[in-house]
GROMACS .gro file of C-alpha atoms in nm:
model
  453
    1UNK     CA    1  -3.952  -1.080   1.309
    2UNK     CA    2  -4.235  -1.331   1.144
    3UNK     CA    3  -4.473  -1.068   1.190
    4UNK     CA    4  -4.268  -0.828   0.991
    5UNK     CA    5  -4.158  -1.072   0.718
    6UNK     CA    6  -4.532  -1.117   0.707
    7UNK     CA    7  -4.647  -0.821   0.633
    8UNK     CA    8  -4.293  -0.725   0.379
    9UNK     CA    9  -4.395  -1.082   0.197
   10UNK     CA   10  -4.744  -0.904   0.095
   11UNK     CA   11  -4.636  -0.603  -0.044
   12UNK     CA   12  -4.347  -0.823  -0.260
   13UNK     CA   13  -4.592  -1.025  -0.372
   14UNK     CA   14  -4.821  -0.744  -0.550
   15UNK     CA   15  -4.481  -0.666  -0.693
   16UNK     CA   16  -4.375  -1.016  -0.823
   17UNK     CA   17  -4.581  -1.265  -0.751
   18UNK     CA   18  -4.223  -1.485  -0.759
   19UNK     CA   19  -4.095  -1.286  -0.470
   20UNK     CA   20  -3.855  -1.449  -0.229
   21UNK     CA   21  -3.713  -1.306   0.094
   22UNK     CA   22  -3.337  -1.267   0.124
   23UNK     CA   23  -3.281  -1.049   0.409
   24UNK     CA   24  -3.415  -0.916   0.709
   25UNK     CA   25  -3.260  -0.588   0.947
   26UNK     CA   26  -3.422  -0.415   1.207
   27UNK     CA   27  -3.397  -0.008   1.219
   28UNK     CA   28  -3.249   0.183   1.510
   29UNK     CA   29  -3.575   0.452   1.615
   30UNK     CA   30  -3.662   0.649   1.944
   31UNK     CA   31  -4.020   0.526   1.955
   32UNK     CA   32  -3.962   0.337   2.347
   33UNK     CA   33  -4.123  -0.004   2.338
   34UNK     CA   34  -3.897  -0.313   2.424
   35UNK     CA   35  -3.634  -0.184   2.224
   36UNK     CA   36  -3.586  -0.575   2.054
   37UNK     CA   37  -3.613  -0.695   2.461
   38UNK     CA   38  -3.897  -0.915   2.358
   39UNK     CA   39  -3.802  -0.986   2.034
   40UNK     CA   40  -3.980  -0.691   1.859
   41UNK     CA   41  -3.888  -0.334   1.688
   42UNK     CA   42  -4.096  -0.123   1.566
   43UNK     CA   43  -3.889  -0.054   1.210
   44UNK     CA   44  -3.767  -0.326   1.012
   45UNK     CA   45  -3.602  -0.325   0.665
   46UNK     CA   46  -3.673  -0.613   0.424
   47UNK     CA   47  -3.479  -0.698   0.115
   48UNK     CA   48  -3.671  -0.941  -0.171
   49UNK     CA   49  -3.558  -1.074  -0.522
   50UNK     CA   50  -3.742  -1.262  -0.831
   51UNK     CA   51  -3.461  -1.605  -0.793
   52UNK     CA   52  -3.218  -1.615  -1.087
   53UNK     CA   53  -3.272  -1.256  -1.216
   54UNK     CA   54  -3.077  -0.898  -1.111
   55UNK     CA   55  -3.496  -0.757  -0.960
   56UNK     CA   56  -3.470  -0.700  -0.612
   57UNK     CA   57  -3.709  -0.521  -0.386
   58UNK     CA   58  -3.641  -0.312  -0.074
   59UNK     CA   59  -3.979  -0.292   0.135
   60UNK     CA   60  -3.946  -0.013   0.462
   61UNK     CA   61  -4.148  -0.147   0.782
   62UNK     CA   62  -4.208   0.106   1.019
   63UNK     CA   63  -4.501   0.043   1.344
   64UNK     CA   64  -4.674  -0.209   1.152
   65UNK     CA   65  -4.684   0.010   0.821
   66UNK     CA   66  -4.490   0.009   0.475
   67UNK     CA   67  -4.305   0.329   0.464
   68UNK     CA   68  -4.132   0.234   0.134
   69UNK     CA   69  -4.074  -0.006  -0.161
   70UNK     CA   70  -3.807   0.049  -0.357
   71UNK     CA   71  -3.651  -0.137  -0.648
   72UNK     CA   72  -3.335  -0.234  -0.699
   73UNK     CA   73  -3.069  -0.398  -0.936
   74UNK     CA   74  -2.911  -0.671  -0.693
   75UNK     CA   75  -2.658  -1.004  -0.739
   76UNK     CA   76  -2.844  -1.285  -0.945
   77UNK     CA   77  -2.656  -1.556  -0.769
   78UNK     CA   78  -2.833  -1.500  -0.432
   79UNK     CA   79  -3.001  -1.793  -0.203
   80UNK     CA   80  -3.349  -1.679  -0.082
   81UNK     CA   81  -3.512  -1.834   0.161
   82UNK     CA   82  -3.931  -1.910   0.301
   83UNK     CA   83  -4.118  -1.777   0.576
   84UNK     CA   84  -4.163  -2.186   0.687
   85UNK     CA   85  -3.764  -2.216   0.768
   86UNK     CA   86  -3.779  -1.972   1.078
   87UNK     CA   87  -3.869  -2.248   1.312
   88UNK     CA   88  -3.715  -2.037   1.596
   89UNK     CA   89  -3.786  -1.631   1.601
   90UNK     CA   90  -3.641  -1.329   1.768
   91UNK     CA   91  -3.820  -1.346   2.078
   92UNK     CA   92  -3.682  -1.703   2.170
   93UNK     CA   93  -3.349  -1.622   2.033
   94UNK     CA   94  -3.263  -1.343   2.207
   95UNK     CA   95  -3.407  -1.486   2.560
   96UNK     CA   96  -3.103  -1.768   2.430
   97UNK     CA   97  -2.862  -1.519   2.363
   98UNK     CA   98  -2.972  -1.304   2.757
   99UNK     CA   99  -2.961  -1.643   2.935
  100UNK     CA  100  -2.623  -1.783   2.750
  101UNK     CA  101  -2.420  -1.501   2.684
  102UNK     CA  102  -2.569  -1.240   2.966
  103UNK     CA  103  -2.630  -1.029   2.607
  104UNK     CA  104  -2.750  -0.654   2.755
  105UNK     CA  105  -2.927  -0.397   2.515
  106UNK     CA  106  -2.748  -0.163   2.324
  107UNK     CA  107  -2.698   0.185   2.454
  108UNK     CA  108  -2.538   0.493   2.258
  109UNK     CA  109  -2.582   0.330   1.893
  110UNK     CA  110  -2.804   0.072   1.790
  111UNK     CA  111  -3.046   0.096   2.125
  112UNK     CA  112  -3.167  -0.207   2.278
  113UNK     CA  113  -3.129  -0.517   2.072
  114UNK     CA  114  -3.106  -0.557   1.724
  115UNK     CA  115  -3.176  -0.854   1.452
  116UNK     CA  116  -3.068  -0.978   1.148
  117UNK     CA  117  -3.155  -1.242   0.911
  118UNK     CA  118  -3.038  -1.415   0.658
  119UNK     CA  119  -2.841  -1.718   0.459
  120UNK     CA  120  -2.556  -1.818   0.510
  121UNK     CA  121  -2.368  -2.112   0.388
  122UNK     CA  122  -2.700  -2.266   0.301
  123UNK     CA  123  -2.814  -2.194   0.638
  124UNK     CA  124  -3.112  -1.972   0.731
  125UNK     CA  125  -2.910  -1.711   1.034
  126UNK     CA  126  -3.078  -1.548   1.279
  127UNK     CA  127  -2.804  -1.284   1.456
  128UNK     CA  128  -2.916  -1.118   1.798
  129UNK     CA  129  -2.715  -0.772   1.880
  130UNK     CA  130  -2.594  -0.600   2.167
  131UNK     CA  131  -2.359  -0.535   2.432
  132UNK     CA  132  -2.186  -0.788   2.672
  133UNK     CA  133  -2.071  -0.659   3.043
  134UNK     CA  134  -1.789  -0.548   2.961
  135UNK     CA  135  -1.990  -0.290   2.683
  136UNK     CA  136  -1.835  -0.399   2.422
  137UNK     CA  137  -2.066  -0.439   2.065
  138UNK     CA  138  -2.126  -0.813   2.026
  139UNK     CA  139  -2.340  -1.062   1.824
  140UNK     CA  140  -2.494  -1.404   1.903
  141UNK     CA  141  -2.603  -1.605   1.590
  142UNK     CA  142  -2.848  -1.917   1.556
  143UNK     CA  143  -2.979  -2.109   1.299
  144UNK     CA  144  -3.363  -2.078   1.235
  145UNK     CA  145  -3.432  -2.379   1.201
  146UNK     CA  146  -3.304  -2.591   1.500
  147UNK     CA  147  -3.234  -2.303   1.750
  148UNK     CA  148  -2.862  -2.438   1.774
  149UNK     CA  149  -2.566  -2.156   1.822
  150UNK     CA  150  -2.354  -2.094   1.499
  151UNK     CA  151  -2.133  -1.790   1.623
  152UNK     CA  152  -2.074  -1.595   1.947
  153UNK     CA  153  -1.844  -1.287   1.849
  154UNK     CA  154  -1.759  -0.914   2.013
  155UNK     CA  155  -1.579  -0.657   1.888
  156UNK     CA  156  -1.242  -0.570   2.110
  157UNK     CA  157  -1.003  -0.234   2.060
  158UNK     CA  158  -0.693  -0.322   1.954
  159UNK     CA  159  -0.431  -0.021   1.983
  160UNK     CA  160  -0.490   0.330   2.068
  161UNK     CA  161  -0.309   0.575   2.305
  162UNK     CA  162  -0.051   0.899   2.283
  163UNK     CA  163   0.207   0.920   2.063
  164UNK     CA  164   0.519   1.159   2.153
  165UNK     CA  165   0.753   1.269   1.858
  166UNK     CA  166   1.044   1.434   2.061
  167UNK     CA  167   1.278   1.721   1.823
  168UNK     CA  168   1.584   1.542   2.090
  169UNK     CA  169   1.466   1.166   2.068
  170UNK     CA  170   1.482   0.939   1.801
  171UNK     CA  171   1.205   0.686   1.938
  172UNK     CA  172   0.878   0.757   1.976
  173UNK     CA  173   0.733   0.754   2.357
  174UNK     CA  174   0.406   0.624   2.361
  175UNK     CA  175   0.134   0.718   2.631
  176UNK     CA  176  -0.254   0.603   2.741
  177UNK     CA  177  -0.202   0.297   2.571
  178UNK     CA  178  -0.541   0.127   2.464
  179UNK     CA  179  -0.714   0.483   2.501
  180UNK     CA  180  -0.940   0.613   2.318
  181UNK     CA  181  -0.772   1.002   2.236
  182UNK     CA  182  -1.063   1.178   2.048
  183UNK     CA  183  -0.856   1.482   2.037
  184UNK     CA  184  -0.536   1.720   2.140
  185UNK     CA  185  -0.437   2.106   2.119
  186UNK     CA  186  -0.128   2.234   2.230
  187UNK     CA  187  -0.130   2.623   2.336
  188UNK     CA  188   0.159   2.790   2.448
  189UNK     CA  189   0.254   2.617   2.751
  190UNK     CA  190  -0.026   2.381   2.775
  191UNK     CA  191  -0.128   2.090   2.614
  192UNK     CA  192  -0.515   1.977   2.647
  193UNK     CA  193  -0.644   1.608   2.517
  194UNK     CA  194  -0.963   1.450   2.586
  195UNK     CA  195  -1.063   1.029   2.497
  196UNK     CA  196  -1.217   0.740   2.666
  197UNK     CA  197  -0.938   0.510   2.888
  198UNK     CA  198  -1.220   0.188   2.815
  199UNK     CA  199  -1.285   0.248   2.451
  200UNK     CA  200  -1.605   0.103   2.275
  201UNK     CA  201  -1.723   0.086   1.942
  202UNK     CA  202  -2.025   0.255   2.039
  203UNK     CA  203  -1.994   0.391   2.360
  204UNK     CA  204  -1.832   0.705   2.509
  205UNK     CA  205  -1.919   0.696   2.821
  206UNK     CA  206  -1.721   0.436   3.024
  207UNK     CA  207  -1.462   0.619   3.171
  208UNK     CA  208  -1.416   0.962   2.966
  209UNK     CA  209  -1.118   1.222   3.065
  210UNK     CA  210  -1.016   1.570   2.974
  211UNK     CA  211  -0.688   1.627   3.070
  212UNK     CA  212  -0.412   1.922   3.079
  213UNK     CA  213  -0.079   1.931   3.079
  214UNK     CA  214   0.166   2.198   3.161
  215UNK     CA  215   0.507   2.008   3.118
  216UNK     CA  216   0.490   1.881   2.720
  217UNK     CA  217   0.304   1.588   2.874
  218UNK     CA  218   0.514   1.439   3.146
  219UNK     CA  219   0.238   1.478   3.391
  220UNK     CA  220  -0.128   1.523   3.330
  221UNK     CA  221  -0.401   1.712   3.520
  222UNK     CA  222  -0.744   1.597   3.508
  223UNK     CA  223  -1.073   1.849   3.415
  224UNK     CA  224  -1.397   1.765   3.609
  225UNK     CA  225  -1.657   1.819   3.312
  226UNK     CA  226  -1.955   1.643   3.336
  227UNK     CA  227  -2.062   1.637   2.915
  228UNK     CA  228  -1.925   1.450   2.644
  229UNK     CA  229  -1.662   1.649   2.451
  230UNK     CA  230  -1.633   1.764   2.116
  231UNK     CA  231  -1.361   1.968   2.111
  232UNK     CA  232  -1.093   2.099   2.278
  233UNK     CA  233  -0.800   2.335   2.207
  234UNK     CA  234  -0.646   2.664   2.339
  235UNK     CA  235  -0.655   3.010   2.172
  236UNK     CA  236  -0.366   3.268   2.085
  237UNK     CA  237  -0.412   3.390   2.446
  238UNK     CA  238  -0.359   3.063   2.613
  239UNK     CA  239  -0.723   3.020   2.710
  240UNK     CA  240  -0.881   2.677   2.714
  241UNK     CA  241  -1.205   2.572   2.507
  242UNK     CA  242  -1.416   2.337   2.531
  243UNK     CA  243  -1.723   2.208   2.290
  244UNK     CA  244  -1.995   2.002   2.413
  245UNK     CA  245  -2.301   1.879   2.205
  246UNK     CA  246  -2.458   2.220   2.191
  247UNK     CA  247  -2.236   2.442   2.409
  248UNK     CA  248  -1.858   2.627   2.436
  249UNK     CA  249  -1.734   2.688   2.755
  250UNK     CA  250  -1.483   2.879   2.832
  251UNK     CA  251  -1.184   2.849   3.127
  252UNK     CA  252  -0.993   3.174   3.163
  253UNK     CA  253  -0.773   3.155   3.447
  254UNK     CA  254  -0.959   2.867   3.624
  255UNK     CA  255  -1.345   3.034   3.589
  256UNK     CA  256  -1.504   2.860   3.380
  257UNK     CA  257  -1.852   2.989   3.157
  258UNK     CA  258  -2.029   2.920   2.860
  259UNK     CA  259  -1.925   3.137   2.552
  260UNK     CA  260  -2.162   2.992   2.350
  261UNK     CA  261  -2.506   2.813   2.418
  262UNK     CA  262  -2.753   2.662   2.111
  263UNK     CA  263  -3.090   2.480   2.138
  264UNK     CA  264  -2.954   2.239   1.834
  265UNK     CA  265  -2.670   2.048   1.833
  266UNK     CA  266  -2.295   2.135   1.701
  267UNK     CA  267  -2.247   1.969   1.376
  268UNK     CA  268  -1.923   2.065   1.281
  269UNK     CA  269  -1.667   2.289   1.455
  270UNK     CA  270  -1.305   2.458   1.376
  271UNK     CA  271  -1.062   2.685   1.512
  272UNK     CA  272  -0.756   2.882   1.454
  273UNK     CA  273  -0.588   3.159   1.645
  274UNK     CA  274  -0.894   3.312   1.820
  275UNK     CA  275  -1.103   3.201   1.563
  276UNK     CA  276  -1.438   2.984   1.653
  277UNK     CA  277  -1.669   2.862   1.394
  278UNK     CA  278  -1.992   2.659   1.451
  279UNK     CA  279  -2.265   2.476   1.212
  280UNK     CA  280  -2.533   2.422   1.342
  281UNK     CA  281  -2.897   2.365   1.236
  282UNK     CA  282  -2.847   2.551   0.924
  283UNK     CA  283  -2.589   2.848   1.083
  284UNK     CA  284  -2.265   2.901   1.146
  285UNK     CA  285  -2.180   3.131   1.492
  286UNK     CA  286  -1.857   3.305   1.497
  287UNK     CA  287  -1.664   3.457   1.692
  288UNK     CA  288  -1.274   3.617   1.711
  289UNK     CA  289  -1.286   3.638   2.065
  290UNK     CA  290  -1.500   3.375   2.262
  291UNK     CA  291  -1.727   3.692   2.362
  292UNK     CA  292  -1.943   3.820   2.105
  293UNK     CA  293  -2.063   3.586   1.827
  294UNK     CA  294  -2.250   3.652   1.459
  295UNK     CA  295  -2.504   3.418   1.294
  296UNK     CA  296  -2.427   3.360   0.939
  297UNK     CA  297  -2.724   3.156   0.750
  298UNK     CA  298  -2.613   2.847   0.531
  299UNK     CA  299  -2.828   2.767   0.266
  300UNK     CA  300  -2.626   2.462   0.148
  301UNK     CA  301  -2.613   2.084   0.335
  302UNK     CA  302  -2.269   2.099   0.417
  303UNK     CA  303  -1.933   1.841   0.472
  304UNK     CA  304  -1.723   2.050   0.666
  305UNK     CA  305  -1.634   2.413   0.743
  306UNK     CA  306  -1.323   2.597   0.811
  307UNK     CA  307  -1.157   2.911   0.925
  308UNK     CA  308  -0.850   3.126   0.885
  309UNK     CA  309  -0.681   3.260   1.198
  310UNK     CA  310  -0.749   3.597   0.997
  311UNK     CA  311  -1.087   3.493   1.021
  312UNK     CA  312  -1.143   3.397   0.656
  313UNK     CA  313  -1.400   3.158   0.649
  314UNK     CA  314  -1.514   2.835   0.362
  315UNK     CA  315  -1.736   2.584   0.410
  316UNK     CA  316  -1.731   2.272   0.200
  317UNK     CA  317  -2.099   2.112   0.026
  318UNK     CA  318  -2.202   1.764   0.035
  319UNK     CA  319  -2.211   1.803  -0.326
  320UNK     CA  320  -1.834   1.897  -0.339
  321UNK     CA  321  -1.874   2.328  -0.388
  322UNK     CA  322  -1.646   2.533  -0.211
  323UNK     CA  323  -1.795   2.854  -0.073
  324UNK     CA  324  -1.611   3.182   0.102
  325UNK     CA  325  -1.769   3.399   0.337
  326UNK     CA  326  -1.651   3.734   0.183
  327UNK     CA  327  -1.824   4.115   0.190
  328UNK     CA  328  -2.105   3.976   0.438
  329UNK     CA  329  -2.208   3.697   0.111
  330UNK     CA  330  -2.116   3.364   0.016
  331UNK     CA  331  -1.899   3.380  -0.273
  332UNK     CA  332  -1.868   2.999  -0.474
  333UNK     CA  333  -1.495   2.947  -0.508
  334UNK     CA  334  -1.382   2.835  -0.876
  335UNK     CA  335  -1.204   2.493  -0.886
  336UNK     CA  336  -1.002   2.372  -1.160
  337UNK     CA  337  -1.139   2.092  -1.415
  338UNK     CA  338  -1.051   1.702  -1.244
  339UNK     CA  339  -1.136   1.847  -0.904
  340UNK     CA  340  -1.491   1.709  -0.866
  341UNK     CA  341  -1.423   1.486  -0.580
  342UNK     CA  342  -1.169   1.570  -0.357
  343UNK     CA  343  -1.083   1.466   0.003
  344UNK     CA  344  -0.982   1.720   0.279
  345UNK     CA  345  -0.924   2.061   0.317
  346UNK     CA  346  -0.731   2.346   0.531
  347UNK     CA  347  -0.702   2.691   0.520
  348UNK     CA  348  -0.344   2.867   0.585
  349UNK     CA  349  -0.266   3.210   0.507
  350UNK     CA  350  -0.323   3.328   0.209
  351UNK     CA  351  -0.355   2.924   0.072
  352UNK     CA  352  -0.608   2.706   0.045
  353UNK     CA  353  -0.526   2.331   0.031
  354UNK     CA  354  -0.754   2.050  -0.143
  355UNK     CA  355  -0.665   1.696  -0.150
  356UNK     CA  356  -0.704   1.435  -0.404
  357UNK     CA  357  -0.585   1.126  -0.433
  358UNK     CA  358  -0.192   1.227  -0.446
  359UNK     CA  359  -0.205   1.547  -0.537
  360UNK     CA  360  -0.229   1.845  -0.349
  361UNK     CA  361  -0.431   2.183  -0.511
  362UNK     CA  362  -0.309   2.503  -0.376
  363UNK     CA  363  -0.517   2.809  -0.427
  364UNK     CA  364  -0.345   3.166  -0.359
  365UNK     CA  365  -0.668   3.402  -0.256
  366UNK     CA  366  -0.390   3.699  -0.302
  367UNK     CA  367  -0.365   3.568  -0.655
  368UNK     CA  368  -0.719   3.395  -0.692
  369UNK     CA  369  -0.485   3.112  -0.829
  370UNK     CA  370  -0.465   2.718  -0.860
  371UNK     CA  371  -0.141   2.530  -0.874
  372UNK     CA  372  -0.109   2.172  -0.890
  373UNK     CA  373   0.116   1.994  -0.654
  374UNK     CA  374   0.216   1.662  -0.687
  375UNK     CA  375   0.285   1.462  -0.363
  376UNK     CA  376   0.523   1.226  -0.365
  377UNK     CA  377   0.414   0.935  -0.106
  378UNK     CA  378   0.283   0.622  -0.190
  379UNK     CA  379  -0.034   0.622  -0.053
  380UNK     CA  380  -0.369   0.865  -0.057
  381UNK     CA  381  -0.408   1.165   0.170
  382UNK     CA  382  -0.747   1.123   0.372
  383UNK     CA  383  -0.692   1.450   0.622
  384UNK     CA  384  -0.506   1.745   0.700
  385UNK     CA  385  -0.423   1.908   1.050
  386UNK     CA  386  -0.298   2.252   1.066
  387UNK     CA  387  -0.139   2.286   1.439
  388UNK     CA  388   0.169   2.518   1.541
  389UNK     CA  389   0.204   2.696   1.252
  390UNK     CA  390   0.299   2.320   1.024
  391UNK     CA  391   0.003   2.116   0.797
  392UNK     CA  392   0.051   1.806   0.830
  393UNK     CA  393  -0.094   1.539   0.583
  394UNK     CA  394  -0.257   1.187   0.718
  395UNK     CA  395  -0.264   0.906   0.400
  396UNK     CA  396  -0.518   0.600   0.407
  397UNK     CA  397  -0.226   0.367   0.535
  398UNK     CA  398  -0.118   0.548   0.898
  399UNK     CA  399   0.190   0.764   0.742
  400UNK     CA  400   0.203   1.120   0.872
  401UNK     CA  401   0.354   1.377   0.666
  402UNK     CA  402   0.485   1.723   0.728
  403UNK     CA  403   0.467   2.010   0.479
  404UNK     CA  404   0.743   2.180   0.340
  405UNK     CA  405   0.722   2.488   0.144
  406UNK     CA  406   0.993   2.542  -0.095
  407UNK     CA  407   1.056   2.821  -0.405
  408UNK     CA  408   0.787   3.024  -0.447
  409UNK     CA  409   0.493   2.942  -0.220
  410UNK     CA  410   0.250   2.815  -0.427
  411UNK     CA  411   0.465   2.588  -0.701
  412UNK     CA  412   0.718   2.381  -0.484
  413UNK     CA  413   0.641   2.174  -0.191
  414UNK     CA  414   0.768   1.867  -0.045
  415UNK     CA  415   0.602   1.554   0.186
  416UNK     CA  416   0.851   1.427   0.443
  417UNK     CA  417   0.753   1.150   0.564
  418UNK     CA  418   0.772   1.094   0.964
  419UNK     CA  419   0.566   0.885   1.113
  420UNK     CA  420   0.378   0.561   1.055
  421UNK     CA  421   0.075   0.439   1.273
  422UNK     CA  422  -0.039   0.088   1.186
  423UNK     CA  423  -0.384  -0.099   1.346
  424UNK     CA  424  -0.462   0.234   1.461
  425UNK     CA  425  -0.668   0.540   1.349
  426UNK     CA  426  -0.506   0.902   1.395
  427UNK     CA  427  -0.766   1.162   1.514
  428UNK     CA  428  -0.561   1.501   1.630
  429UNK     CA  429  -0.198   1.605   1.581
  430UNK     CA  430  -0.057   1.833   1.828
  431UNK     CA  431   0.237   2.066   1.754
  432UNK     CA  432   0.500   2.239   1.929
  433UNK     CA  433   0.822   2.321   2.047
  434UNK     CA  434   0.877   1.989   2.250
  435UNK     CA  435   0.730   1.812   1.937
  436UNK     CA  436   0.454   1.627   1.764
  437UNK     CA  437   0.165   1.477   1.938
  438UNK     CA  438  -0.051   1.194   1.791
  439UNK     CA  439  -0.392   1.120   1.916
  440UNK     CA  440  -0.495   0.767   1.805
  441UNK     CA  441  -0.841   0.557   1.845
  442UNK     CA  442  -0.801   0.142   1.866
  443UNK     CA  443  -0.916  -0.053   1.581
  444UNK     CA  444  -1.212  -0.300   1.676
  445UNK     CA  445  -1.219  -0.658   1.596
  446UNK     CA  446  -1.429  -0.935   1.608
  447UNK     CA  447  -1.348  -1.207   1.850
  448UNK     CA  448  -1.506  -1.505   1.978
  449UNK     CA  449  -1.699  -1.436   2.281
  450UNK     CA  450  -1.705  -1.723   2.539
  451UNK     CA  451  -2.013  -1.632   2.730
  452UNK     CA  452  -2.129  -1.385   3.039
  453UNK     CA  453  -2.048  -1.650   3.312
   0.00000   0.00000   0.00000
């Protein structure tokens, strides 16, 4: 870390020759090395400031070269710190935090070990991360100057599991508890969910499942798949689906085969009826029928796409555009003035449905139409999930809300509220004659961590 600060000092100092260092990260990269083993990365981020003024400097660190130097306008009221005040450096601190704490490199995010440094209550920090044995995302702190422990903390789900709303049953059943449930389709005698049973923060790969269920989920049968999962759900003709990073296979009648294969990976992915559709690398593939597929060419860096079980088919900008796919061109979709940022989004029909805030805008395609449609719930909506013919809405506090169409279609609609998740994070709905299904991922919280022995 010295070495970096080092070299970051220089380049402030041609800047301001009152430079002072307030921070110090290092940068996730696939360039091998140690991976932070010894102490070292190859990419660092480094944040300076002149003391007592809003001029900050962000200097980019990358193999022993500046990459970038940017300035900023930062906090006056910051305490900065000298090179002289790391007495003990990343290589010695994370040998403490291996030998103390058994700390293990990071594997699926943030690989290998990772640093950070900086003040805190007066007191130049030094924080080594990684996993414990257990896999779970943790951090060992130090102070610089005496090598002395501060803070030993890792980050532990809290929640998570199956959630059964029975039409029969007033209380909820509750299944998988402390799973991870990435996601759930019901088809029409089937149900299909796939999660983690040890969830981490930043790991999917302790003990994944994929799962079916042929009784409304009394009794689950388990899917040998050997990738991670993206997706899975069931089609109007019962047949199961399932996405991988770059691939969808399909399982019709117990053969399974791949329906779709790509050399880049699936960035976003929806369905309805028999409806596929799949970004990636700058296309999206579609299909009605899982057998043949066309290549549509997106010009456009996009948030999320979506199709119509008629096969109508939008896709959503980063810079908040709507676009339809209509008479083999992309078509921009009008929205109405105060609808520059907006939420989520679901086709239905003939509707369109944008969310902001707590308001819902309906567009009628028949019509080519926007109506306004105040929400009455108390919180924001955040997501939609169309399943079984219903849209649900998802708001920022856990409450799950069914759609109700009233009058004529477009002009009257109701929330009823039905659910409530707290201290955990909904991911699928499931819909259908049995009831609603909710898929939920734990919460992760920082607590103290005792040590590896």
């Amino acid at each position: 870390m010295k070495e970096a600060i080092i070299q970051g000092l220089s380049a402030a100092k041609k800047w301001n020759k009152k430079a002072s260092l307030v921070s110090v990260t290092s940068v996730d990269e696939k360039k091998g090395g140690s991976r932070g083993d010894t102490g070292r990365r190859y990419s660092w981020t480094l944040t300076f400031m002149v003391p007592k003024t809003d001029e900050h400097l962000l200097v980019g660190l990358s193999n022993g070269v500046i990459t970038e130097t940017r300035q900023l306008k930062g906090p006056k009221n910051i305490e900065t710190f000298d090179i002289k005040e790391i007495v003990y450096d990343s290589p010695a601190i994370v040998e403490a935090a291996k030998h103390n704490y058994l700390l293990q490199p990071g594997e699926d995010w943030a690989t290998g070990y990772h640093f950070t440094y900086g003040i805190v209550d007066s007191v130049p920090i030094i924080t080594v991360f990684g996993i414990d044995n257990n896999k779970l995302f943790a951090k060992i702190s130090f102070n610089a100057l005496n090598g002395f422990e501060t803070e030993a903390l890792h980050k532990v789900p809290h929640g998570g599991g199956l959630v059964q709303l029975t039409k029969d049953e007033n209380d909820p059943r509750y299944f998988f508890k402390n799973a991870d449930i990435k996601g759930i389709s019901s088809g029409n005698e089937r149900l299909v969910m796939f999660g983690d049973r040890e969830p981490r923060e930043f790991n999917s790969l302790v003990d994944p499942f994929l799962l079916v269920s042929k009784d409304d989920g009394k009794s689950w049968a388990s899917i040998k798949f050997n990738d991670v999962v993206l997706k899975s759900w069931f089609n109007e003709k019962d047949e199961l689906f399932i996405a991988t990073s770059n691939e969808i296979w399909a399982d019709v009648a117990g053969h399974r085969d791949i329906s779709l294969s790509l050399s880049d990976k699936i960035e976003n992915i929806d369905t309805s009826g028999n409806n596929i559709a799949v970004l990636s690398n700058g296309y999206i593939h579609l299909t009605n029928d899982g057998n043949v597929w066309s290549k549509i060419s997106v010009s456009k860096e996009l948030r999320s796409i979506e199709v119509s079980s008629s096969g109508q088919l939008f896709v959503f900008t980063t810079e908040n555009e709507i676009f339809q796919y209509k008479e083999s061109r992309w078509m921009k979709v009008s929205k109405p003035r105060g609808l520059e940022r907006f939420s989520a989004a679901i086709e239905d029909n003939n509707l369109l449905f944008i969310s902001k805030e707590t308001n819902l805008w309906i567009l009628n395609l028949e019509l080519n139409k926007w109506n306004e449609v105040p929400v009455p719930i108390d919180d924001e909506v955040i997501n939609f999930f169309e399943t079984g013919n219903q849209i649900f809405l998802i708001s920022t506090r856990g409450g799950v809300y069914k759609l109700i169409e009233g009058g004529d279609g477009v002009g009257e609609w109701k929330a009823e509220k039905i659910f409530e998740i707290q201290n955990e994070i909904i991911r699928d709905l499931a819909f259908n004659q049995k009831g609603l299904y909710i898929a939920t991922s734990p919460e992760y919280i920082w607590e103290v961590f005792k040590g590896g022995y």
